[in-house]
Amino acid sequence: MATAVGDRPTSFWLKLLQQRRERMHDERLDLSHPIAWESPEEQHAALKFFNAAYRAEESGLRQAHEIAGEVEPWDPELAAALRLYGDEEGWHRELLAEFLGWLGGGVRPMGPTTRSFYRLYARAKRHETIVLTNLMFETIGATTYRLALRTAKPHPSVRQMLTILARDESFHVPLNVHFLRRILARTDASARPRLRRLYHLLTASLMASAYASRRRAQRFDHIPFRTLARAYAEHLGKLFVHAEDLGFRPSRLLLATVGLRPDDLAVADDVTSVAAAERAADRAQVRVEAL
Ligand SMILES: [Fe+2]
Ligand SMILES: [Fe+2]
């Protein structure tokens, strides 16, 4: 079985992030092949899909840099890792802005639901709340992009954009597990029940969000609701099954709604393992598997 999200010192993660930064800007999108849309609806759905990705990057960047400033006094190394992590999201945001222009749309204002959601999230002050929420976002991001790699419109530039996102968000999952561990080590034990409630609430909300996103993006990514909701439940569950010390356990009842049993989560996801993270120091060495 793959080594799951085991703990490593912050210096390990910082070194990987520094190595990744050196090569970050060497990678460019190849947008030389024009894209032909089957219908205006398909193009609209693609713009919705990548606008949602853009907003997630923007939020990840802001929250990581904000926490970094507050963490600095007690753990400068962790603060440095948070900054470099935020910078990776900033780089994704730049790529997505360029990509959205090429798709023929650009960055659009958020809809009312998305806006109120991000507003609520931006108001979160507790570090453990922010890092847990972010970790769960990274997980559903990596899951969605890996599924879309198999089913979305087959075009080399779409593939390249999805591969970059799937590859890096997969690396961000164990990285954020590390952030969560470091933050929880300083958090009072009395905060745990509140965090467990948040974990269950977020899992259910993210599964429900799969329904809303189908209305907007399915014409482009072709992922059925059931597949997406089940994949979210599976990967959000696996995340903590292999990090038992954190004390989050997926709800049997919720798993059952998508036909999963706790035993189905026993096999670790190698893409988000520490070993995979180590390989991800060099982005060129990562092979992204579609789900
Ligand atoms: Fe990202
Ligand atoms: Fe990320």
PDB file of C-alpha atoms and ligand atoms in Angstrom:
ATOM      1  CA  MET A   1       0.000   0.000   0.000  1.00  0.00           C
ATOM      2  CA  ALA A   2       1.251   3.481  -0.773  1.00  0.00           C
ATOM      3  CA  THR A   3       2.493   5.641   2.076  1.00  0.00           C
ATOM      4  CA  ALA A   4      -0.434   7.924   2.621  1.00  0.00           C
ATOM      5  CA  VAL A   5      -0.356  11.361   4.083  1.00  0.00           C
ATOM      6  CA  GLY A   6       2.280  10.619   6.729  1.00  0.00           C
ATOM      7  CA  ASP A   7       3.975  13.435   8.538  1.00  0.00           C
ATOM      8  CA  ARG A   8       7.227  15.035   7.427  1.00  0.00           C
ATOM      9  CA  PRO A   9       8.925  18.105   8.874  1.00  0.00           C
ATOM     10  CA  THR A  10       8.119  21.512   7.407  1.00  0.00           C
ATOM     11  CA  SER A  11      11.698  21.679   6.040  1.00  0.00           C
ATOM     12  CA  PHE A  12      10.842  18.720   3.749  1.00  0.00           C
ATOM     13  CA  TRP A  13       7.869  20.580   2.249  1.00  0.00           C
ATOM     14  CA  LEU A  14       9.737  23.860   2.060  1.00  0.00           C
ATOM     15  CA  LYS A  15      12.543  22.262   0.069  1.00  0.00           C
ATOM     16  CA  LEU A  16      10.060  20.726  -2.392  1.00  0.00           C
ATOM     17  CA  LEU A  17       8.288  24.070  -2.817  1.00  0.00           C
ATOM     18  CA  GLN A  18      11.586  25.863  -3.436  1.00  0.00           C
ATOM     19  CA  GLN A  19      12.568  23.305  -6.080  1.00  0.00           C
ATOM     20  CA  ARG A  20       9.184  23.671  -7.729  1.00  0.00           C
ATOM     21  CA  ARG A  21       9.416  27.462  -7.739  1.00  0.00           C
ATOM     22  CA  GLU A  22      12.634  27.384  -9.768  1.00  0.00           C
ATOM     23  CA  ARG A  23      10.876  25.698 -12.668  1.00  0.00           C
ATOM     24  CA  MET A  24       7.452  27.253 -12.301  1.00  0.00           C
ATOM     25  CA  HIS A  25       7.664  29.899 -14.993  1.00  0.00           C
ATOM     26  CA  ASP A  26       9.405  27.666 -17.556  1.00  0.00           C
ATOM     27  CA  GLU A  27       6.086  26.002 -18.223  1.00  0.00           C
ATOM     28  CA  ARG A  28       3.852  27.793 -20.708  1.00  0.00           C
ATOM     29  CA  LEU A  29       0.479  27.024 -22.166  1.00  0.00           C
ATOM     30  CA  ASP A  30       0.538  26.018 -25.821  1.00  0.00           C
ATOM     31  CA  LEU A  31      -2.481  27.805 -27.230  1.00  0.00           C
ATOM     32  CA  SER A  32      -1.486  27.501 -30.871  1.00  0.00           C
ATOM     33  CA  HIS A  33      -4.325  25.178 -31.934  1.00  0.00           C
ATOM     34  CA  PRO A  34      -7.654  26.970 -32.267  1.00  0.00           C
ATOM     35  CA  ILE A  35     -10.630  25.380 -30.546  1.00  0.00           C
ATOM     36  CA  ALA A  36     -13.861  24.620 -32.415  1.00  0.00           C
ATOM     37  CA  TRP A  37     -17.024  24.619 -30.295  1.00  0.00           C
ATOM     38  CA  GLU A  38     -19.903  22.260 -30.981  1.00  0.00           C
ATOM     39  CA  SER A  39     -22.358  24.854 -29.721  1.00  0.00           C
ATOM     40  CA  PRO A  40     -22.415  28.195 -27.852  1.00  0.00           C
ATOM     41  CA  GLU A  41     -23.648  26.196 -24.820  1.00  0.00           C
ATOM     42  CA  GLU A  42     -20.501  24.078 -24.845  1.00  0.00           C
ATOM     43  CA  GLN A  43     -18.291  27.179 -24.896  1.00  0.00           C
ATOM     44  CA  HIS A  44     -20.373  28.755 -22.136  1.00  0.00           C
ATOM     45  CA  ALA A  45     -19.986  25.618 -19.989  1.00  0.00           C
ATOM     46  CA  ALA A  46     -16.192  25.608 -20.540  1.00  0.00           C
ATOM     47  CA  LEU A  47     -16.041  29.241 -19.406  1.00  0.00           C
ATOM     48  CA  LYS A  48     -18.075  28.355 -16.295  1.00  0.00           C
ATOM     49  CA  PHE A  49     -15.799  25.414 -15.513  1.00  0.00           C
ATOM     50  CA  PHE A  50     -12.564  27.422 -15.728  1.00  0.00           C
ATOM     51  CA  ASN A  51     -14.032  30.522 -14.074  1.00  0.00           C
ATOM     52  CA  ALA A  52     -14.841  28.358 -11.046  1.00  0.00           C
ATOM     53  CA  ALA A  53     -11.222  27.157 -11.099  1.00  0.00           C
ATOM     54  CA  TYR A  54     -10.013  30.770 -11.311  1.00  0.00           C
ATOM     55  CA  ARG A  55     -12.012  31.794  -8.228  1.00  0.00           C
ATOM     56  CA  ALA A  56     -10.704  28.820  -6.249  1.00  0.00           C
ATOM     57  CA  GLU A  57      -7.114  29.841  -7.092  1.00  0.00           C
ATOM     58  CA  GLU A  58      -7.769  33.430  -6.124  1.00  0.00           C
ATOM     59  CA  SER A  59      -9.202  32.406  -2.775  1.00  0.00           C
ATOM     60  CA  GLY A  60      -6.395  29.885  -2.101  1.00  0.00           C
ATOM     61  CA  LEU A  61      -3.753  32.503  -2.843  1.00  0.00           C
ATOM     62  CA  ARG A  62      -5.299  35.111  -0.553  1.00  0.00           C
ATOM     63  CA  GLN A  63      -5.938  32.801   2.399  1.00  0.00           C
ATOM     64  CA  ALA A  64      -2.439  31.241   2.234  1.00  0.00           C
ATOM     65  CA  HIS A  65      -0.709  34.614   2.234  1.00  0.00           C
ATOM     66  CA  GLU A  66      -2.910  35.958   5.026  1.00  0.00           C
ATOM     67  CA  ILE A  67      -2.251  33.007   7.304  1.00  0.00           C
ATOM     68  CA  ALA A  68       1.468  33.157   6.450  1.00  0.00           C
ATOM     69  CA  GLY A  69       1.684  36.648   7.966  1.00  0.00           C
ATOM     70  CA  GLU A  70       0.061  35.454  11.197  1.00  0.00           C
ATOM     71  CA  VAL A  71       2.079  32.240  11.431  1.00  0.00           C
ATOM     72  CA  GLU A  72       5.392  34.040  10.895  1.00  0.00           C
ATOM     73  CA  PRO A  73       6.024  34.949  14.584  1.00  0.00           C
ATOM     74  CA  TRP A  74       5.762  31.345  15.840  1.00  0.00           C
ATOM     75  CA  ASP A  75       6.954  29.340  12.844  1.00  0.00           C
ATOM     76  CA  PRO A  76       8.829  31.279  10.123  1.00  0.00           C
ATOM     77  CA  GLU A  77       9.525  28.087   8.174  1.00  0.00           C
ATOM     78  CA  LEU A  78       5.831  27.204   7.994  1.00  0.00           C
ATOM     79  CA  ALA A  79       5.096  30.811   6.974  1.00  0.00           C
ATOM     80  CA  ALA A  80       7.624  30.517   4.122  1.00  0.00           C
ATOM     81  CA  ALA A  81       6.003  27.267   2.949  1.00  0.00           C
ATOM     82  CA  LEU A  82       2.544  28.903   3.050  1.00  0.00           C
ATOM     83  CA  ARG A  83       3.815  31.818   0.948  1.00  0.00           C
ATOM     84  CA  LEU A  84       5.355  29.578  -1.696  1.00  0.00           C
ATOM     85  CA  TYR A  85       2.185  27.512  -1.757  1.00  0.00           C
ATOM     86  CA  GLY A  86       0.114  30.693  -2.229  1.00  0.00           C
ATOM     87  CA  ASP A  87       2.466  31.701  -5.051  1.00  0.00           C
ATOM     88  CA  GLU A  88       1.727  28.424  -6.851  1.00  0.00           C
ATOM     89  CA  GLU A  89      -1.977  29.263  -6.698  1.00  0.00           C
ATOM     90  CA  GLY A  90      -1.129  32.744  -7.971  1.00  0.00           C
ATOM     91  CA  TRP A  91       0.664  31.176 -10.907  1.00  0.00           C
ATOM     92  CA  HIS A  92      -2.397  28.976 -11.623  1.00  0.00           C
ATOM     93  CA  ARG A  93      -4.559  32.083 -11.499  1.00  0.00           C
ATOM     94  CA  GLU A  94      -2.360  33.772 -14.129  1.00  0.00           C
ATOM     95  CA  LEU A  95      -2.481  30.704 -16.366  1.00  0.00           C
ATOM     96  CA  LEU A  96      -6.258  30.510 -16.013  1.00  0.00           C
ATOM     97  CA  ALA A  97      -6.707  34.187 -16.868  1.00  0.00           C
ATOM     98  CA  GLU A  98      -4.722  33.604 -20.068  1.00  0.00           C
ATOM     99  CA  PHE A  99      -6.605  30.383 -20.782  1.00  0.00           C
ATOM    100  CA  LEU A 100     -10.030  31.991 -20.237  1.00  0.00           C
ATOM    101  CA  GLY A 101      -9.112  34.700 -22.761  1.00  0.00           C
ATOM    102  CA  TRP A 102      -8.191  32.014 -25.251  1.00  0.00           C
ATOM    103  CA  LEU A 103     -11.501  30.221 -24.618  1.00  0.00           C
ATOM    104  CA  GLY A 104     -13.129  33.414 -25.860  1.00  0.00           C
ATOM    105  CA  GLY A 105     -14.540  34.739 -22.601  1.00  0.00           C
ATOM    106  CA  GLY A 106     -12.193  35.850 -19.873  1.00  0.00           C
ATOM    107  CA  VAL A 107     -12.707  36.218 -16.135  1.00  0.00           C
ATOM    108  CA  ARG A 108     -16.363  36.879 -15.341  1.00  0.00           C
ATOM    109  CA  PRO A 109     -17.895  38.336 -12.177  1.00  0.00           C
ATOM    110  CA  MET A 110     -18.992  35.668  -9.690  1.00  0.00           C
ATOM    111  CA  GLY A 111     -22.631  34.631  -9.491  1.00  0.00           C
ATOM    112  CA  PRO A 112     -24.510  35.442  -6.242  1.00  0.00           C
ATOM    113  CA  THR A 113     -24.125  31.951  -4.681  1.00  0.00           C
ATOM    114  CA  THR A 114     -20.395  31.745  -5.387  1.00  0.00           C
ATOM    115  CA  ARG A 115     -19.864  35.281  -4.170  1.00  0.00           C
ATOM    116  CA  SER A 116     -21.645  34.745  -0.870  1.00  0.00           C
ATOM    117  CA  PHE A 117     -19.798  31.481  -0.357  1.00  0.00           C
ATOM    118  CA  TYR A 118     -16.356  33.055  -0.835  1.00  0.00           C
ATOM    119  CA  ARG A 119     -17.364  36.039   1.293  1.00  0.00           C
ATOM    120  CA  LEU A 120     -18.269  33.705   4.119  1.00  0.00           C
ATOM    121  CA  TYR A 121     -15.028  31.788   3.714  1.00  0.00           C
ATOM    122  CA  ALA A 122     -12.962  35.010   3.587  1.00  0.00           C
ATOM    123  CA  ARG A 123     -14.470  35.961   6.956  1.00  0.00           C
ATOM    124  CA  ALA A 124     -13.174  32.778   8.611  1.00  0.00           C
ATOM    125  CA  LYS A 125     -10.501  33.790  11.087  1.00  0.00           C
ATOM    126  CA  ARG A 126      -9.429  30.580  12.774  1.00  0.00           C
ATOM    127  CA  HIS A 127      -6.451  29.047  11.053  1.00  0.00           C
ATOM    128  CA  GLU A 128      -7.673  25.487  11.528  1.00  0.00           C
ATOM    129  CA  THR A 129     -11.007  26.360   9.881  1.00  0.00           C
ATOM    130  CA  ILE A 130      -9.268  27.952   6.913  1.00  0.00           C
ATOM    131  CA  VAL A 131      -6.736  25.155   6.423  1.00  0.00           C
ATOM    132  CA  LEU A 132      -9.300  22.343   6.741  1.00  0.00           C
ATOM    133  CA  THR A 133     -11.639  24.084   4.267  1.00  0.00           C
ATOM    134  CA  ASN A 134      -8.778  24.681   1.885  1.00  0.00           C
ATOM    135  CA  LEU A 135      -7.592  21.082   2.112  1.00  0.00           C
ATOM    136  CA  MET A 136     -11.067  19.860   1.216  1.00  0.00           C
ATOM    137  CA  PHE A 137     -11.180  22.284  -1.733  1.00  0.00           C
ATOM    138  CA  GLU A 138      -7.837  21.030  -2.965  1.00  0.00           C
ATOM    139  CA  THR A 139      -9.168  17.494  -2.789  1.00  0.00           C
ATOM    140  CA  ILE A 140     -12.295  18.170  -4.815  1.00  0.00           C
ATOM    141  CA  GLY A 141     -10.250  20.284  -7.255  1.00  0.00           C
ATOM    142  CA  ALA A 142      -7.764  17.476  -7.883  1.00  0.00           C
ATOM    143  CA  THR A 143     -10.666  14.988  -8.169  1.00  0.00           C
ATOM    144  CA  THR A 144     -12.658  17.089 -10.643  1.00  0.00           C
ATOM    145  CA  TYR A 145      -9.649  17.799 -12.866  1.00  0.00           C
ATOM    146  CA  ARG A 146      -8.612  14.145 -12.937  1.00  0.00           C
ATOM    147  CA  LEU A 147     -12.135  13.070 -13.894  1.00  0.00           C
ATOM    148  CA  ALA A 148     -12.360  15.818 -16.515  1.00  0.00           C
ATOM    149  CA  LEU A 149      -9.096  14.647 -18.077  1.00  0.00           C
ATOM    150  CA  ARG A 150     -10.931  11.561 -19.238  1.00  0.00           C
ATOM    151  CA  THR A 151     -14.226  13.109 -20.269  1.00  0.00           C
ATOM    152  CA  ALA A 152     -13.820  16.801 -21.173  1.00  0.00           C
ATOM    153  CA  LYS A 153     -13.532  18.082 -24.722  1.00  0.00           C
ATOM    154  CA  PRO A 154     -10.487  16.407 -26.286  1.00  0.00           C
ATOM    155  CA  HIS A 155      -8.249  19.304 -27.267  1.00  0.00           C
ATOM    156  CA  PRO A 156      -4.487  19.509 -26.551  1.00  0.00           C
ATOM    157  CA  SER A 157      -4.692  22.887 -24.766  1.00  0.00           C
ATOM    158  CA  VAL A 158      -7.648  21.811 -22.605  1.00  0.00           C
ATOM    159  CA  ARG A 159      -5.683  18.697 -21.727  1.00  0.00           C
ATOM    160  CA  GLN A 160      -2.591  20.697 -20.870  1.00  0.00           C
ATOM    161  CA  MET A 161      -4.508  23.099 -18.607  1.00  0.00           C
ATOM    162  CA  LEU A 162      -6.308  20.244 -16.828  1.00  0.00           C
ATOM    163  CA  THR A 163      -3.056  18.285 -16.443  1.00  0.00           C
ATOM    164  CA  ILE A 164      -1.251  21.218 -14.824  1.00  0.00           C
ATOM    165  CA  LEU A 165      -4.132  21.765 -12.399  1.00  0.00           C
ATOM    166  CA  ALA A 166      -4.633  18.052 -11.592  1.00  0.00           C
ATOM    167  CA  ARG A 167      -0.909  17.563 -11.051  1.00  0.00           C
ATOM    168  CA  ASP A 168      -0.382  20.571  -8.784  1.00  0.00           C
ATOM    169  CA  GLU A 169      -3.616  20.295  -6.786  1.00  0.00           C
ATOM    170  CA  SER A 170      -2.726  16.653  -6.113  1.00  0.00           C
ATOM    171  CA  PHE A 171       0.582  17.852  -4.643  1.00  0.00           C
ATOM    172  CA  HIS A 172      -1.278  20.489  -2.631  1.00  0.00           C
ATOM    173  CA  VAL A 173      -3.395  17.846  -0.883  1.00  0.00           C
ATOM    174  CA  PRO A 174      -0.626  16.233   1.247  1.00  0.00           C
ATOM    175  CA  LEU A 175       0.971  19.677   1.614  1.00  0.00           C
ATOM    176  CA  ASN A 176      -2.238  21.000   3.173  1.00  0.00           C
ATOM    177  CA  VAL A 177      -2.493  17.928   5.398  1.00  0.00           C
ATOM    178  CA  HIS A 178       0.897  19.003   6.730  1.00  0.00           C
ATOM    179  CA  PHE A 179      -0.335  22.583   7.242  1.00  0.00           C
ATOM    180  CA  LEU A 180      -3.377  21.242   9.084  1.00  0.00           C
ATOM    181  CA  ARG A 181      -1.229  19.056  11.347  1.00  0.00           C
ATOM    182  CA  ARG A 182       1.056  21.965  12.263  1.00  0.00           C
ATOM    183  CA  ILE A 183      -1.882  24.265  12.956  1.00  0.00           C
ATOM    184  CA  LEU A 184      -3.762  21.609  14.969  1.00  0.00           C
ATOM    185  CA  ALA A 185      -0.661  20.968  17.079  1.00  0.00           C
ATOM    186  CA  ARG A 186      -1.153  24.509  18.417  1.00  0.00           C
ATOM    187  CA  THR A 187      -4.933  24.398  18.614  1.00  0.00           C
ATOM    188  CA  ASP A 188      -6.774  23.650  21.839  1.00  0.00           C
ATOM    189  CA  ALA A 189      -8.294  20.128  21.903  1.00  0.00           C
ATOM    190  CA  SER A 190     -11.695  21.703  22.631  1.00  0.00           C
ATOM    191  CA  ALA A 191     -11.745  22.936  19.002  1.00  0.00           C
ATOM    192  CA  ARG A 192     -11.856  19.368  17.635  1.00  0.00           C
ATOM    193  CA  PRO A 193     -15.629  18.729  17.877  1.00  0.00           C
ATOM    194  CA  ARG A 194     -16.319  21.995  16.062  1.00  0.00           C
ATOM    195  CA  LEU A 195     -13.861  21.022  13.325  1.00  0.00           C
ATOM    196  CA  ARG A 196     -15.410  17.577  12.977  1.00  0.00           C
ATOM    197  CA  ARG A 197     -18.808  19.196  12.478  1.00  0.00           C
ATOM    198  CA  LEU A 198     -17.270  21.468   9.858  1.00  0.00           C
ATOM    199  CA  TYR A 199     -15.740  18.462   8.097  1.00  0.00           C
ATOM    200  CA  HIS A 200     -19.145  16.729   7.845  1.00  0.00           C
ATOM    201  CA  LEU A 201     -20.918  19.913   6.826  1.00  0.00           C
ATOM    202  CA  LEU A 202     -18.342  20.646   4.118  1.00  0.00           C
ATOM    203  CA  THR A 203     -18.396  17.086   2.777  1.00  0.00           C
ATOM    204  CA  ALA A 204     -22.177  17.224   2.392  1.00  0.00           C
ATOM    205  CA  SER A 205     -22.095  20.757   0.926  1.00  0.00           C
ATOM    206  CA  LEU A 206     -19.374  19.890  -1.574  1.00  0.00           C
ATOM    207  CA  MET A 207     -21.287  16.811  -2.688  1.00  0.00           C
ATOM    208  CA  ALA A 208     -24.376  18.991  -3.121  1.00  0.00           C
ATOM    209  CA  SER A 209     -22.295  21.576  -5.007  1.00  0.00           C
ATOM    210  CA  ALA A 210     -21.588  18.853  -7.569  1.00  0.00           C
ATOM    211  CA  TYR A 211     -25.280  19.082  -8.455  1.00  0.00           C
ATOM    212  CA  ALA A 212     -25.163  22.843  -9.080  1.00  0.00           C
ATOM    213  CA  SER A 213     -21.932  22.584 -11.032  1.00  0.00           C
ATOM    214  CA  ARG A 214     -23.494  19.973 -13.373  1.00  0.00           C
ATOM    215  CA  ARG A 215     -26.053  22.532 -14.504  1.00  0.00           C
ATOM    216  CA  ARG A 216     -23.267  24.973 -15.387  1.00  0.00           C
ATOM    217  CA  ALA A 217     -20.385  22.866 -16.633  1.00  0.00           C
ATOM    218  CA  GLN A 218     -21.561  19.422 -17.718  1.00  0.00           C
ATOM    219  CA  ARG A 219     -21.909  20.427 -21.368  1.00  0.00           C
ATOM    220  CA  PHE A 220     -18.136  20.851 -21.328  1.00  0.00           C
ATOM    221  CA  ASP A 221     -16.753  18.291 -18.834  1.00  0.00           C
ATOM    222  CA  HIS A 222     -19.345  15.508 -19.400  1.00  0.00           C
ATOM    223  CA  ILE A 223     -19.056  14.250 -15.812  1.00  0.00           C
ATOM    224  CA  PRO A 224     -22.433  12.906 -14.597  1.00  0.00           C
ATOM    225  CA  PHE A 225     -23.628  14.112 -11.169  1.00  0.00           C
ATOM    226  CA  ARG A 226     -23.508  10.647  -9.628  1.00  0.00           C
ATOM    227  CA  THR A 227     -19.909  10.072 -10.721  1.00  0.00           C
ATOM    228  CA  LEU A 228     -18.784  13.433  -9.403  1.00  0.00           C
ATOM    229  CA  ALA A 229     -20.610  13.202  -6.058  1.00  0.00           C
ATOM    230  CA  ARG A 230     -19.335   9.679  -5.478  1.00  0.00           C
ATOM    231  CA  ALA A 231     -15.761  10.689  -6.352  1.00  0.00           C
ATOM    232  CA  TYR A 232     -15.979  13.632  -3.926  1.00  0.00           C
ATOM    233  CA  ALA A 233     -17.226  11.381  -1.124  1.00  0.00           C
ATOM    234  CA  GLU A 234     -14.557   8.810  -1.859  1.00  0.00           C
ATOM    235  CA  HIS A 235     -11.596  11.180  -1.989  1.00  0.00           C
ATOM    236  CA  LEU A 236     -12.710  13.406   0.887  1.00  0.00           C
ATOM    237  CA  GLY A 237     -13.111  10.203   2.910  1.00  0.00           C
ATOM    238  CA  LYS A 238      -9.796   8.660   1.890  1.00  0.00           C
ATOM    239  CA  LEU A 239      -7.983  11.797   2.846  1.00  0.00           C
ATOM    240  CA  PHE A 240      -8.513  11.201   6.545  1.00  0.00           C
ATOM    241  CA  VAL A 241      -8.807   7.433   6.608  1.00  0.00           C
ATOM    242  CA  HIS A 242      -5.075   7.544   5.927  1.00  0.00           C
ATOM    243  CA  ALA A 243      -4.410  10.344   8.408  1.00  0.00           C
ATOM    244  CA  GLU A 244      -6.207   8.808  11.381  1.00  0.00           C
ATOM    245  CA  ASP A 245      -4.391  10.960  13.919  1.00  0.00           C
ATOM    246  CA  LEU A 246      -6.451  13.930  12.723  1.00  0.00           C
ATOM    247  CA  GLY A 247      -9.636  12.276  13.925  1.00  0.00           C
ATOM    248  CA  PHE A 248     -11.969  12.924  10.977  1.00  0.00           C
ATOM    249  CA  ARG A 249     -14.062   9.951   9.959  1.00  0.00           C
ATOM    250  CA  PRO A 250     -16.431  10.006   6.992  1.00  0.00           C
ATOM    251  CA  SER A 251     -20.083   9.448   7.788  1.00  0.00           C
ATOM    252  CA  ARG A 252     -21.328   5.950   6.924  1.00  0.00           C
ATOM    253  CA  LEU A 253     -24.693   7.378   6.083  1.00  0.00           C
ATOM    254  CA  LEU A 254     -23.330   9.905   3.623  1.00  0.00           C
ATOM    255  CA  LEU A 255     -21.103   7.280   1.989  1.00  0.00           C
ATOM    256  CA  ALA A 256     -24.128   5.023   1.632  1.00  0.00           C
ATOM    257  CA  THR A 257     -25.993   7.716  -0.333  1.00  0.00           C
ATOM    258  CA  VAL A 258     -23.456   7.247  -3.139  1.00  0.00           C
ATOM    259  CA  GLY A 259     -23.123   3.475  -2.732  1.00  0.00           C
ATOM    260  CA  LEU A 260     -19.814   3.459  -0.814  1.00  0.00           C
ATOM    261  CA  ARG A 261     -18.852   1.550   2.340  1.00  0.00           C
ATOM    262  CA  PRO A 262     -16.016   2.577   4.710  1.00  0.00           C
ATOM    263  CA  ASP A 263     -14.023  -0.444   3.448  1.00  0.00           C
ATOM    264  CA  ASP A 264     -14.035   1.040  -0.054  1.00  0.00           C
ATOM    265  CA  LEU A 265     -11.801   3.808   1.252  1.00  0.00           C
ATOM    266  CA  ALA A 266      -9.114   1.466   2.563  1.00  0.00           C
ATOM    267  CA  VAL A 267      -6.872   1.668  -0.489  1.00  0.00           C
ATOM    268  CA  ALA A 268      -4.770   4.822  -0.384  1.00  0.00           C
ATOM    269  CA  ASP A 269      -4.727   7.165  -3.344  1.00  0.00           C
ATOM    270  CA  ASP A 270      -1.128   7.144  -4.547  1.00  0.00           C
ATOM    271  CA  VAL A 271      -1.449  10.462  -6.357  1.00  0.00           C
ATOM    272  CA  THR A 272      -1.704  12.338  -3.067  1.00  0.00           C
ATOM    273  CA  SER A 273       0.847  10.288  -1.096  1.00  0.00           C
ATOM    274  CA  VAL A 274       4.033  11.704   0.379  1.00  0.00           C
ATOM    275  CA  ALA A 275       6.033   9.593  -2.094  1.00  0.00           C
ATOM    276  CA  ALA A 276       4.112  11.207  -4.955  1.00  0.00           C
ATOM    277  CA  ALA A 277       4.703  14.613  -3.382  1.00  0.00           C
ATOM    278  CA  GLU A 278       8.435  13.891  -3.343  1.00  0.00           C
ATOM    279  CA  ARG A 279       8.373  13.080  -7.049  1.00  0.00           C
ATOM    280  CA  ALA A 280       6.416  16.279  -7.607  1.00  0.00           C
ATOM    281  CA  ALA A 281       9.459  18.371  -6.655  1.00  0.00           C
ATOM    282  CA  ASP A 282      10.170  18.168 -10.363  1.00  0.00           C
ATOM    283  CA  ARG A 283       6.899  18.814 -12.156  1.00  0.00           C
ATOM    284  CA  ALA A 284       8.233  17.180 -15.313  1.00  0.00           C
ATOM    285  CA  GLN A 285       8.495  13.832 -13.474  1.00  0.00           C
ATOM    286  CA  VAL A 286       4.807  13.678 -12.549  1.00  0.00           C
ATOM    287  CA  ARG A 287       2.486  11.489 -14.529  1.00  0.00           C
ATOM    288  CA  VAL A 288      -1.106  12.491 -14.009  1.00  0.00           C
ATOM    289  CA  GLU A 289      -3.586   9.657 -14.249  1.00  0.00           C
ATOM    290  CA  ALA A 290      -7.165  10.412 -15.199  1.00  0.00           C
ATOM    291  CA  LEU A 291      -9.734   9.008 -12.764  1.00  0.00           C
TER     292      LEU A 291
HETATM  293 FE    FE B   1      -4.262  25.790  -7.877  1.00  0.00          FE
HETATM  294 FE    FE B   2      -4.006  24.121  -4.959  1.00  0.00          FE
END
